C-alpha positions in Angstrom: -12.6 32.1 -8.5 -13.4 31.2 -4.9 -17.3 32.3 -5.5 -17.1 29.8 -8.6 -15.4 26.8 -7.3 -18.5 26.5 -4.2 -21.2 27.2 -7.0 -19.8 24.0 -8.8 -19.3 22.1 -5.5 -23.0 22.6 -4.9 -24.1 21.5 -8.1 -22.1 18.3 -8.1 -23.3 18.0 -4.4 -27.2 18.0 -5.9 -26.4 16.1 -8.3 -24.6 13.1 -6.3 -27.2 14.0 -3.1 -28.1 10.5 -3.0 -24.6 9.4 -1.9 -23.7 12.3 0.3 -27.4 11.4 2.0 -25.4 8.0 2.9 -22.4 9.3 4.1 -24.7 11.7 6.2 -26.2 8.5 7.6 -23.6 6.4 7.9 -24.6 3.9 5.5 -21.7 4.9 2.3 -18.6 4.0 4.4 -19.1 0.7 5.3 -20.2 -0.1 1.6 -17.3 1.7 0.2 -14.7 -0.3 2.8 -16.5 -3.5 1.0 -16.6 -2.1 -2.7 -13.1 -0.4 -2.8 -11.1 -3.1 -2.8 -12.8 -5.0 -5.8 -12.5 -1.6 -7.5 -8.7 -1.3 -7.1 -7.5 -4.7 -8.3 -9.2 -3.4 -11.6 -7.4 0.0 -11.4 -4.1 -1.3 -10.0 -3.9 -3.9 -13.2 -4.2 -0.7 -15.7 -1.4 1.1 -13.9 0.7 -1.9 -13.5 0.8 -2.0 -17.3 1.6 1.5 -17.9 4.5 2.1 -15.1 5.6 -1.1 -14.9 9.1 0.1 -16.3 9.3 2.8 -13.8 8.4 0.5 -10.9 11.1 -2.0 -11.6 13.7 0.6 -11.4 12.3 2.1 -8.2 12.2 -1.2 -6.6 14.9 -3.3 -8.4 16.9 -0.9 -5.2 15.3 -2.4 -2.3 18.0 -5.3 -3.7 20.5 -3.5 -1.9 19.1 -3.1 1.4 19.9 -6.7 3.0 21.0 -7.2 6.2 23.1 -9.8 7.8 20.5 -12.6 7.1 19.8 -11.6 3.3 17.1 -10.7 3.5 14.8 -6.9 3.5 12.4 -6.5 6.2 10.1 -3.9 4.0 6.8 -2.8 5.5 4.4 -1.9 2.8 1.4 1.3 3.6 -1.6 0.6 2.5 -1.2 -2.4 0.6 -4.0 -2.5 -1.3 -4.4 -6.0 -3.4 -0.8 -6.6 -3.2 -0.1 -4.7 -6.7 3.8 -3.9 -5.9 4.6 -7.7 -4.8 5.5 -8.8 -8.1 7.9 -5.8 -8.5 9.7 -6.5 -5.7 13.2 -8.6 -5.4 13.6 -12.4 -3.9 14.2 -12.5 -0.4 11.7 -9.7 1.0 9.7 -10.0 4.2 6.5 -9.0 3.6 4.4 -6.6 6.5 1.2 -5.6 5.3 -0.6 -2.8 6.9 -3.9 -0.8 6.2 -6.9 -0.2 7.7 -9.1 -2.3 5.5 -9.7 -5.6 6.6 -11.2 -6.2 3.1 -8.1 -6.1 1.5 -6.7 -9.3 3.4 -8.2 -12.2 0.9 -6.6 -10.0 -1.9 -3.6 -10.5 -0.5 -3.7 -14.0 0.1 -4.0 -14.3 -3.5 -1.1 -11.9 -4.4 1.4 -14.0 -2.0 0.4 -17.3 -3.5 0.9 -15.7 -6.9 4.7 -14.3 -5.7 6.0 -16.9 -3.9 9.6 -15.6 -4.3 8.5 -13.4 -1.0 7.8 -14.0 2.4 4.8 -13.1 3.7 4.8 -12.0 7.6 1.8 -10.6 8.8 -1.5 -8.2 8.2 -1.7 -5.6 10.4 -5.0 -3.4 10.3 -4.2 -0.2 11.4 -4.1 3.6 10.4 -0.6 4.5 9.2 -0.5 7.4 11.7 -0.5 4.9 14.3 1.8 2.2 14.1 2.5 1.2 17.3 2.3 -2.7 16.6 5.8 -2.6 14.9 8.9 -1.8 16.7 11.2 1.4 16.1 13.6 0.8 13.4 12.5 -2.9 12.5 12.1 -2.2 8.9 14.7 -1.8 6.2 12.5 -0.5 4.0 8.9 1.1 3.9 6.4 1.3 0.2 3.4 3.6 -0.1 2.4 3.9 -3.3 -0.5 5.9 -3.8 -1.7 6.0 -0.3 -0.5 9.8 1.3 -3.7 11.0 -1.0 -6.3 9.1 1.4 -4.7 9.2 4.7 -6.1 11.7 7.6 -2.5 13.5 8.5 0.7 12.6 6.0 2.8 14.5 8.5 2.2 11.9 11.3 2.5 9.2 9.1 6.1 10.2 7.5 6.7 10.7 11.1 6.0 7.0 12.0 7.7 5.8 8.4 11.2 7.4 10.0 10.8 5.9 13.5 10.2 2.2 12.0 13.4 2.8 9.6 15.7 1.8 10.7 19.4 4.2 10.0 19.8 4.2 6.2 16.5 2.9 5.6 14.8 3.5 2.7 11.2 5.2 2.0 9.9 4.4 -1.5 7.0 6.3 -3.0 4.9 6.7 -5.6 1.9 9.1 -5.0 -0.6 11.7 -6.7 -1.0 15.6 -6.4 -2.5 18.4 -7.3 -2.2 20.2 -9.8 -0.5 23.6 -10.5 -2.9 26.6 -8.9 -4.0 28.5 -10.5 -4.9 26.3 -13.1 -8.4 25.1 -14.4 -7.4 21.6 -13.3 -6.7 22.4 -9.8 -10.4 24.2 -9.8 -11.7 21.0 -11.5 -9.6 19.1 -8.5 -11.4 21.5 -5.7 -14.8 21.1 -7.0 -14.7 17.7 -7.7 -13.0 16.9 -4.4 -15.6 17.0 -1.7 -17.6 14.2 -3.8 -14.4 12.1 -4.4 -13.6 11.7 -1.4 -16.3 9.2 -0.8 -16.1 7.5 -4.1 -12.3 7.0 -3.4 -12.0 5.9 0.5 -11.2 9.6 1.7 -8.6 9.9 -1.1 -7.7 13.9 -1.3 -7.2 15.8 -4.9 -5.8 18.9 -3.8 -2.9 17.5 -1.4 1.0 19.1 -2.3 2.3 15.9 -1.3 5.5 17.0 -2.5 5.8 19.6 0.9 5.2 17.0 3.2 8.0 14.8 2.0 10.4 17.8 1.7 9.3 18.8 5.0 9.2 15.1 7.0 13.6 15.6 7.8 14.8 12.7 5.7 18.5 12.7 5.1 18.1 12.7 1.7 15.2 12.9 -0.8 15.0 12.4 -4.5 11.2 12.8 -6.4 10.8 13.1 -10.2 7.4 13.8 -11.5 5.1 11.8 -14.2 1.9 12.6 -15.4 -1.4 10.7 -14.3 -1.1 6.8 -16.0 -5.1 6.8 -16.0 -6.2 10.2 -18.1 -9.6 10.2 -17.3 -9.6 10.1 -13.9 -9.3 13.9 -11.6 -6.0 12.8 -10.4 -3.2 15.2 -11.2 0.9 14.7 -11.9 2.4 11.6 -9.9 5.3 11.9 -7.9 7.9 8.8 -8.0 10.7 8.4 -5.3 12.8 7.6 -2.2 13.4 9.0 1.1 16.7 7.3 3.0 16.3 7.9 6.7 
């Protein structure tokens, strides 16, 4: 199986040379940091529509995370477009981060479209470093979609639980692989070195599932759903919360 999963890497390799010529170069990356964002706020519209249920019930909960002052200090990971603002309650402050500057006119427009939210800042970094926000400032933390693309999902669910602060709450909602053994999960390893320049380093294969069990939250509860958007090489979603 091994032997068969390189010989299809290397034909999908010939057959997308071009781009892996680019990355080679260093010419795809900084066209893909421009292009990716215009791609998502297509994508994230499509799977708006089909989990918009499943959203609202994961984040009607941030309701009931409040301090004193009313109001949810939630720091969202890799936030994209601003796709999840209009899912979440009155009364949140609003920290973006991700390491796309791109993304920031995007959500400009999302916060003048959900102006039941406050809007803080835009922090560019990596979420395995976030040493611009302060240990336990935030009441609660999104990433939805995002453990897939990032270089080390330990070290960022390591930084999520500092920022928490004590009964903070995690909220997730990320793709994995499939089941090995399966003829997805080869589909998912020979499609994967390719897709991970067509989707800003996103990974197919990841068992997202074992970092989260493994990252020493008090409490963790994940159900599973299956891909919103079929014909894509993205396998079973996970959808949850973590309370630090």
């Amino acid at each position: 199986m091994d032997a068969l999963v390189r010989l299809l890497q290397l034909l999908v390799f010939l057959l997308t040379l071009p781009l892996h010529l680019m990355a080679l170069l260093g010419f795809w990356e900084p066209l893909c940091k421009t292009y990716f964002p215009y791609l998502m706020a297509v994508l994230t519209v499509k799977n708006n529509r089909v989990m918009e249920s499943k959203k609202r019930e994961l984040f009607s909960q941030i309701n009931g995370l409040a301090g004193t002052s009313g109001k949810v200090a939630l720091l969202e990971l890799g936030c994209g477009t601003g796709a999840n603002f209009c899912f979440y309650p009155a009364g949140c402050k609003i920290t973006c981060l991700d390491p796309n500057p791109h993304f920031e006119k995007f959500l400009t427009k999302s916060m003048a479209e959900n102006r039941h939210l406050e809007y803080e800042r835009f922090v560019v970094a990596f979420g395995e470093d976030m040493r611009q926000l302060a240990d336990g400032s935030m009441d609660a933390v999104v990433s939805t979609l995002v453990l897939c693309s990032v270089e080390s999902p330990k070290r960022v669910l390591q930084e999520v639980r500092r920022v928490l602060r004590p009964g903070g709450v995690f909220f997730f909602w990320e793709h994995m692989a499939e089941p090995r053994g399966s003829w997805a999960f080869l589909w998912q390893q020979v499609l994967e070195p390719t897709w991970k320049h067509i989707g800003d380093g996103c990974h197919l294969t990841r068992e997202t599932w074992r970092d989260l069990e493994n990252a020493q939250f008090s409490e963790l509860q994940v159900e599973q759903h299956p891909p919103p958007i079929k014909w894509l090489p993205v396998g079973p979603h996970i959808m949850g919360k973590a309370v630090k």
